[in-house]
Amino acid sequence: AGNVLTAAQMNGLRGAFRVLQVVQATYATATTSTSTSYVTTGLSATITPQSTSSKILVMVTMPARNQNATGAPFYTIFRGTVAGTNLFSAPGFAQVYGDPLSRSTATGNFLDSPATISAQTYTVGMKTDFVGSAAYAQESSVNSTITLLEISA
């Protein structure tokens, strides 16, 4: 309300909320799982933050499909392997329901705060919620993409 930032305040803001680096990976090998525990989709990427205060924006786009109308595959992002930290609460960033012949695109975003300057790997995992069903990723060998953006804080 009528306040003006000083030059010192403006300089302090110039370094905040900038994209410091971008890492992108793709994976196109069709992957299927009947597991009710998370397994890797094969899609992962690694980034090394420049500062412990940086945030990592993780963005995923993945062609997906459900095997049958009674089950639902779940897709989620892990820091580390699928045995690592699940960055979403259940069921994950996407579920695919409906006609098993219809393909879908599972998309998810997460802003992580790893608080480290050590290399961080982000892995996309999938599982099915129904014994006898299956989860599909990279359906028809179409590229899945994971993009990691380091954002200064």
PDB file of C-alpha atoms in Angstrom:
ATOM      1  CA  ALA A   1       0.000   0.000   0.000  1.00  0.00           C
ATOM      2  CA  GLY A   2       2.244   2.763  -1.258  1.00  0.00           C
ATOM      3  CA  ASN A   3       5.506   1.178  -0.030  1.00  0.00           C
ATOM      4  CA  VAL A   4       8.488   1.089  -2.359  1.00  0.00           C
ATOM      5  CA  LEU A   5      11.288  -1.466  -2.125  1.00  0.00           C
ATOM      6  CA  THR A   6      14.771  -0.112  -1.525  1.00  0.00           C
ATOM      7  CA  ALA A   7      17.676  -1.014  -3.816  1.00  0.00           C
ATOM      8  CA  ALA A   8      19.030  -3.345  -1.119  1.00  0.00           C
ATOM      9  CA  GLN A   9      15.666  -5.131  -0.857  1.00  0.00           C
ATOM     10  CA  MET A  10      15.472  -5.491  -4.649  1.00  0.00           C
ATOM     11  CA  ASN A  11      18.981  -6.963  -4.772  1.00  0.00           C
ATOM     12  CA  GLY A  12      17.982  -9.429  -2.066  1.00  0.00           C
ATOM     13  CA  LEU A  13      15.044 -10.616  -4.175  1.00  0.00           C
ATOM     14  CA  ARG A  14      16.938 -10.972  -7.450  1.00  0.00           C
ATOM     15  CA  GLY A  15      18.467 -14.296  -6.401  1.00  0.00           C
ATOM     16  CA  ALA A  16      15.258 -15.789  -5.034  1.00  0.00           C
ATOM     17  CA  PHE A  17      12.801 -17.956  -6.954  1.00  0.00           C
ATOM     18  CA  ARG A  18      15.018 -18.384 -10.028  1.00  0.00           C
ATOM     19  CA  VAL A  19      15.529 -21.597 -11.946  1.00  0.00           C
ATOM     20  CA  LEU A  20      19.162 -22.541 -11.331  1.00  0.00           C
ATOM     21  CA  GLN A  21      19.285 -25.710 -13.417  1.00  0.00           C
ATOM     22  CA  VAL A  22      17.065 -28.072 -15.366  1.00  0.00           C
ATOM     23  CA  VAL A  23      17.519 -31.826 -15.808  1.00  0.00           C
ATOM     24  CA  GLN A  24      15.258 -33.863 -18.056  1.00  0.00           C
ATOM     25  CA  ALA A  25      15.135 -37.569 -18.783  1.00  0.00           C
ATOM     26  CA  THR A  26      12.926 -39.694 -20.989  1.00  0.00           C
ATOM     27  CA  TYR A  27      12.207 -43.404 -20.999  1.00  0.00           C
ATOM     28  CA  ALA A  28      10.293 -45.283 -23.692  1.00  0.00           C
ATOM     29  CA  THR A  29      10.468 -48.967 -22.767  1.00  0.00           C
ATOM     30  CA  ALA A  30       6.962 -50.310 -22.159  1.00  0.00           C
ATOM     31  CA  THR A  31       6.768 -51.531 -18.566  1.00  0.00           C
ATOM     32  CA  THR A  32       4.107 -53.720 -16.943  1.00  0.00           C
ATOM     33  CA  SER A  33       3.669 -54.779 -13.339  1.00  0.00           C
ATOM     34  CA  THR A  34       1.170 -56.920 -11.447  1.00  0.00           C
ATOM     35  CA  SER A  35       2.717 -56.010  -8.089  1.00  0.00           C
ATOM     36  CA  THR A  36       0.623 -54.472  -5.322  1.00  0.00           C
ATOM     37  CA  SER A  37       3.849 -52.892  -4.003  1.00  0.00           C
ATOM     38  CA  TYR A  38       5.611 -50.071  -5.815  1.00  0.00           C
ATOM     39  CA  VAL A  39       8.109 -51.051  -8.523  1.00  0.00           C
ATOM     40  CA  THR A  40      10.051 -48.748 -10.829  1.00  0.00           C
ATOM     41  CA  THR A  41       8.609 -47.654 -14.144  1.00  0.00           C
ATOM     42  CA  GLY A  42      12.169 -47.210 -15.399  1.00  0.00           C
ATOM     43  CA  LEU A  43      11.812 -43.430 -15.410  1.00  0.00           C
ATOM     44  CA  SER A  44      14.244 -41.510 -13.193  1.00  0.00           C
ATOM     45  CA  ALA A  45      16.538 -38.486 -13.193  1.00  0.00           C
ATOM     46  CA  THR A  46      19.296 -37.141 -10.940  1.00  0.00           C
ATOM     47  CA  ILE A  47      20.074 -33.552  -9.970  1.00  0.00           C
ATOM     48  CA  THR A  48      22.712 -32.075  -7.662  1.00  0.00           C
ATOM     49  CA  PRO A  49      21.349 -29.000  -5.868  1.00  0.00           C
ATOM     50  CA  GLN A  50      23.667 -25.982  -5.613  1.00  0.00           C
ATOM     51  CA  SER A  51      22.328 -24.970  -2.192  1.00  0.00           C
ATOM     52  CA  THR A  52      20.741 -26.662   0.815  1.00  0.00           C
ATOM     53  CA  SER A  53      17.934 -24.082   0.641  1.00  0.00           C
ATOM     54  CA  SER A  54      17.014 -24.912  -2.973  1.00  0.00           C
ATOM     55  CA  LYS A  55      13.704 -26.524  -3.877  1.00  0.00           C
ATOM     56  CA  ILE A  56      13.412 -29.177  -6.568  1.00  0.00           C
ATOM     57  CA  LEU A  57      10.312 -29.062  -8.759  1.00  0.00           C
ATOM     58  CA  VAL A  58       9.636 -32.555 -10.128  1.00  0.00           C
ATOM     59  CA  MET A  59       7.315 -32.830 -13.140  1.00  0.00           C
ATOM     60  CA  VAL A  60       6.277 -36.155 -14.693  1.00  0.00           C
ATOM     61  CA  THR A  61       4.276 -37.055 -17.792  1.00  0.00           C
ATOM     62  CA  MET A  62       3.747 -40.755 -18.489  1.00  0.00           C
ATOM     63  CA  PRO A  63       1.560 -42.719 -20.924  1.00  0.00           C
ATOM     64  CA  ALA A  64      -0.320 -45.241 -18.790  1.00  0.00           C
ATOM     65  CA  ARG A  65      -3.073 -47.854 -18.950  1.00  0.00           C
ATOM     66  CA  ASN A  66      -5.125 -50.057 -16.677  1.00  0.00           C
ATOM     67  CA  GLN A  67      -5.448 -53.792 -17.373  1.00  0.00           C
ATOM     68  CA  ASN A  68      -9.085 -54.137 -16.397  1.00  0.00           C
ATOM     69  CA  ALA A  69     -11.967 -52.057 -15.106  1.00  0.00           C
ATOM     70  CA  THR A  70     -11.866 -53.545 -11.591  1.00  0.00           C
ATOM     71  CA  GLY A  71      -8.320 -52.558 -10.684  1.00  0.00           C
ATOM     72  CA  ALA A  72      -6.520 -49.240 -10.681  1.00  0.00           C
ATOM     73  CA  PRO A  73      -2.805 -48.625 -11.124  1.00  0.00           C
ATOM     74  CA  PHE A  74      -1.180 -45.960  -8.974  1.00  0.00           C
ATOM     75  CA  TYR A  75       1.843 -43.861  -9.965  1.00  0.00           C
ATOM     76  CA  THR A  76       4.020 -41.861  -7.571  1.00  0.00           C
ATOM     77  CA  ILE A  77       7.371 -40.091  -7.283  1.00  0.00           C
ATOM     78  CA  PHE A  78      10.103 -41.260  -4.913  1.00  0.00           C
ATOM     79  CA  ARG A  79      13.226 -39.490  -3.763  1.00  0.00           C
ATOM     80  CA  GLY A  80      15.780 -42.231  -4.317  1.00  0.00           C
ATOM     81  CA  THR A  81      14.591 -45.652  -5.431  1.00  0.00           C
ATOM     82  CA  VAL A  82      11.071 -47.023  -4.945  1.00  0.00           C
ATOM     83  CA  ALA A  83      12.331 -48.077  -1.506  1.00  0.00           C
ATOM     84  CA  GLY A  84      13.091 -44.398  -0.775  1.00  0.00           C
ATOM     85  CA  THR A  85      10.870 -41.521   0.298  1.00  0.00           C
ATOM     86  CA  ASN A  86       7.419 -41.525  -1.309  1.00  0.00           C
ATOM     87  CA  LEU A  87       6.799 -37.832  -1.985  1.00  0.00           C
ATOM     88  CA  PHE A  88       3.013 -38.274  -2.186  1.00  0.00           C
ATOM     89  CA  SER A  89       0.571 -39.730   0.257  1.00  0.00           C
ATOM     90  CA  ALA A  90      -1.397 -42.703  -1.030  1.00  0.00           C
ATOM     91  CA  PRO A  91      -2.399 -43.295  -3.728  1.00  0.00           C
ATOM     92  CA  GLY A  92       0.216 -41.127  -5.450  1.00  0.00           C
ATOM     93  CA  PHE A  93      -0.001 -38.478  -8.133  1.00  0.00           C
ATOM     94  CA  ALA A  94      -2.242 -40.443 -10.497  1.00  0.00           C
ATOM     95  CA  GLN A  95      -4.694 -43.307 -10.745  1.00  0.00           C
ATOM     96  CA  VAL A  96      -5.926 -44.754 -14.012  1.00  0.00           C
ATOM     97  CA  TYR A  97      -9.465 -46.135 -14.017  1.00  0.00           C
ATOM     98  CA  GLY A  98     -11.922 -47.142 -16.663  1.00  0.00           C
ATOM     99  CA  ASP A  99     -11.865 -49.021 -19.916  1.00  0.00           C
ATOM    100  CA  PRO A 100      -8.710 -51.161 -20.020  1.00  0.00           C
ATOM    101  CA  LEU A 101      -8.282 -50.477 -23.727  1.00  0.00           C
ATOM    102  CA  SER A 102      -8.193 -46.717 -23.287  1.00  0.00           C
ATOM    103  CA  ARG A 103      -4.844 -45.127 -22.735  1.00  0.00           C
ATOM    104  CA  SER A 104      -4.301 -42.289 -20.336  1.00  0.00           C
ATOM    105  CA  THR A 105      -1.572 -39.858 -19.410  1.00  0.00           C
ATOM    106  CA  ALA A 106      -0.473 -39.858 -15.799  1.00  0.00           C
ATOM    107  CA  THR A 107       0.915 -36.446 -14.860  1.00  0.00           C
ATOM    108  CA  GLY A 108       2.270 -35.282 -11.540  1.00  0.00           C
ATOM    109  CA  ASN A 109       4.204 -32.398 -10.003  1.00  0.00           C
ATOM    110  CA  PHE A 110       5.876 -32.114  -6.622  1.00  0.00           C
ATOM    111  CA  LEU A 111       7.965 -29.377  -5.012  1.00  0.00           C
ATOM    112  CA  ASP A 112      10.600 -31.105  -2.888  1.00  0.00           C
ATOM    113  CA  SER A 113      12.918 -29.651  -0.238  1.00  0.00           C
ATOM    114  CA  PRO A 114      15.825 -32.116  -0.055  1.00  0.00           C
ATOM    115  CA  ALA A 115      17.969 -29.738   2.122  1.00  0.00           C
ATOM    116  CA  THR A 116      21.242 -31.091   0.736  1.00  0.00           C
ATOM    117  CA  ILE A 117      23.856 -30.447  -1.932  1.00  0.00           C
ATOM    118  CA  SER A 118      24.263 -34.178  -2.550  1.00  0.00           C
ATOM    119  CA  ALA A 119      22.980 -35.692  -5.784  1.00  0.00           C
ATOM    120  CA  GLN A 120      19.268 -36.519  -5.582  1.00  0.00           C
ATOM    121  CA  THR A 121      17.604 -39.137  -7.759  1.00  0.00           C
ATOM    122  CA  TYR A 122      13.865 -39.013  -8.383  1.00  0.00           C
ATOM    123  CA  THR A 123      12.208 -42.244  -9.518  1.00  0.00           C
ATOM    124  CA  VAL A 124       8.662 -42.857 -10.716  1.00  0.00           C
ATOM    125  CA  GLY A 125       7.047 -45.957  -9.250  1.00  0.00           C
ATOM    126  CA  MET A 126       3.836 -47.812 -10.049  1.00  0.00           C
ATOM    127  CA  LYS A 127       1.671 -50.506  -8.509  1.00  0.00           C
ATOM    128  CA  THR A 128      -1.788 -51.980  -8.918  1.00  0.00           C
ATOM    129  CA  ASP A 129      -4.407 -52.009  -6.177  1.00  0.00           C
ATOM    130  CA  PHE A 130      -6.030 -55.239  -7.343  1.00  0.00           C
ATOM    131  CA  VAL A 131      -4.464 -58.719  -7.316  1.00  0.00           C
ATOM    132  CA  GLY A 132      -4.746 -60.113 -10.827  1.00  0.00           C
ATOM    133  CA  SER A 133      -4.632 -56.700 -12.485  1.00  0.00           C
ATOM    134  CA  ALA A 134      -1.674 -54.870 -13.985  1.00  0.00           C
ATOM    135  CA  ALA A 135      -0.262 -51.357 -14.241  1.00  0.00           C
ATOM    136  CA  TYR A 136       1.301 -50.154 -17.484  1.00  0.00           C
ATOM    137  CA  ALA A 137       3.812 -47.355 -18.045  1.00  0.00           C
ATOM    138  CA  GLN A 138       5.286 -46.034 -21.290  1.00  0.00           C
ATOM    139  CA  GLU A 139       2.271 -47.636 -22.942  1.00  0.00           C
ATOM    140  CA  SER A 140       2.997 -48.560 -26.589  1.00  0.00           C
ATOM    141  CA  SER A 141       6.649 -47.549 -25.987  1.00  0.00           C
ATOM    142  CA  VAL A 142       5.751 -43.851 -25.989  1.00  0.00           C
ATOM    143  CA  ASN A 143       8.220 -41.609 -24.122  1.00  0.00           C
ATOM    144  CA  SER A 144       7.657 -40.790 -20.488  1.00  0.00           C
ATOM    145  CA  THR A 145       9.347 -37.604 -19.285  1.00  0.00           C
ATOM    146  CA  ILE A 146      10.632 -36.461 -15.913  1.00  0.00           C
ATOM    147  CA  THR A 147      11.865 -32.884 -15.535  1.00  0.00           C
ATOM    148  CA  LEU A 148      13.715 -31.587 -12.463  1.00  0.00           C
ATOM    149  CA  LEU A 149      14.073 -27.842 -11.868  1.00  0.00           C
ATOM    150  CA  GLU A 150      16.245 -26.475  -9.093  1.00  0.00           C
ATOM    151  CA  ILE A 151      14.571 -23.331  -7.735  1.00  0.00           C
ATOM    152  CA  SER A 152      16.555 -20.903  -5.553  1.00  0.00           C
ATOM    153  CA  ALA A 153      14.939 -20.030  -2.234  1.00  0.00           C
TER     154      ALA A 153
END
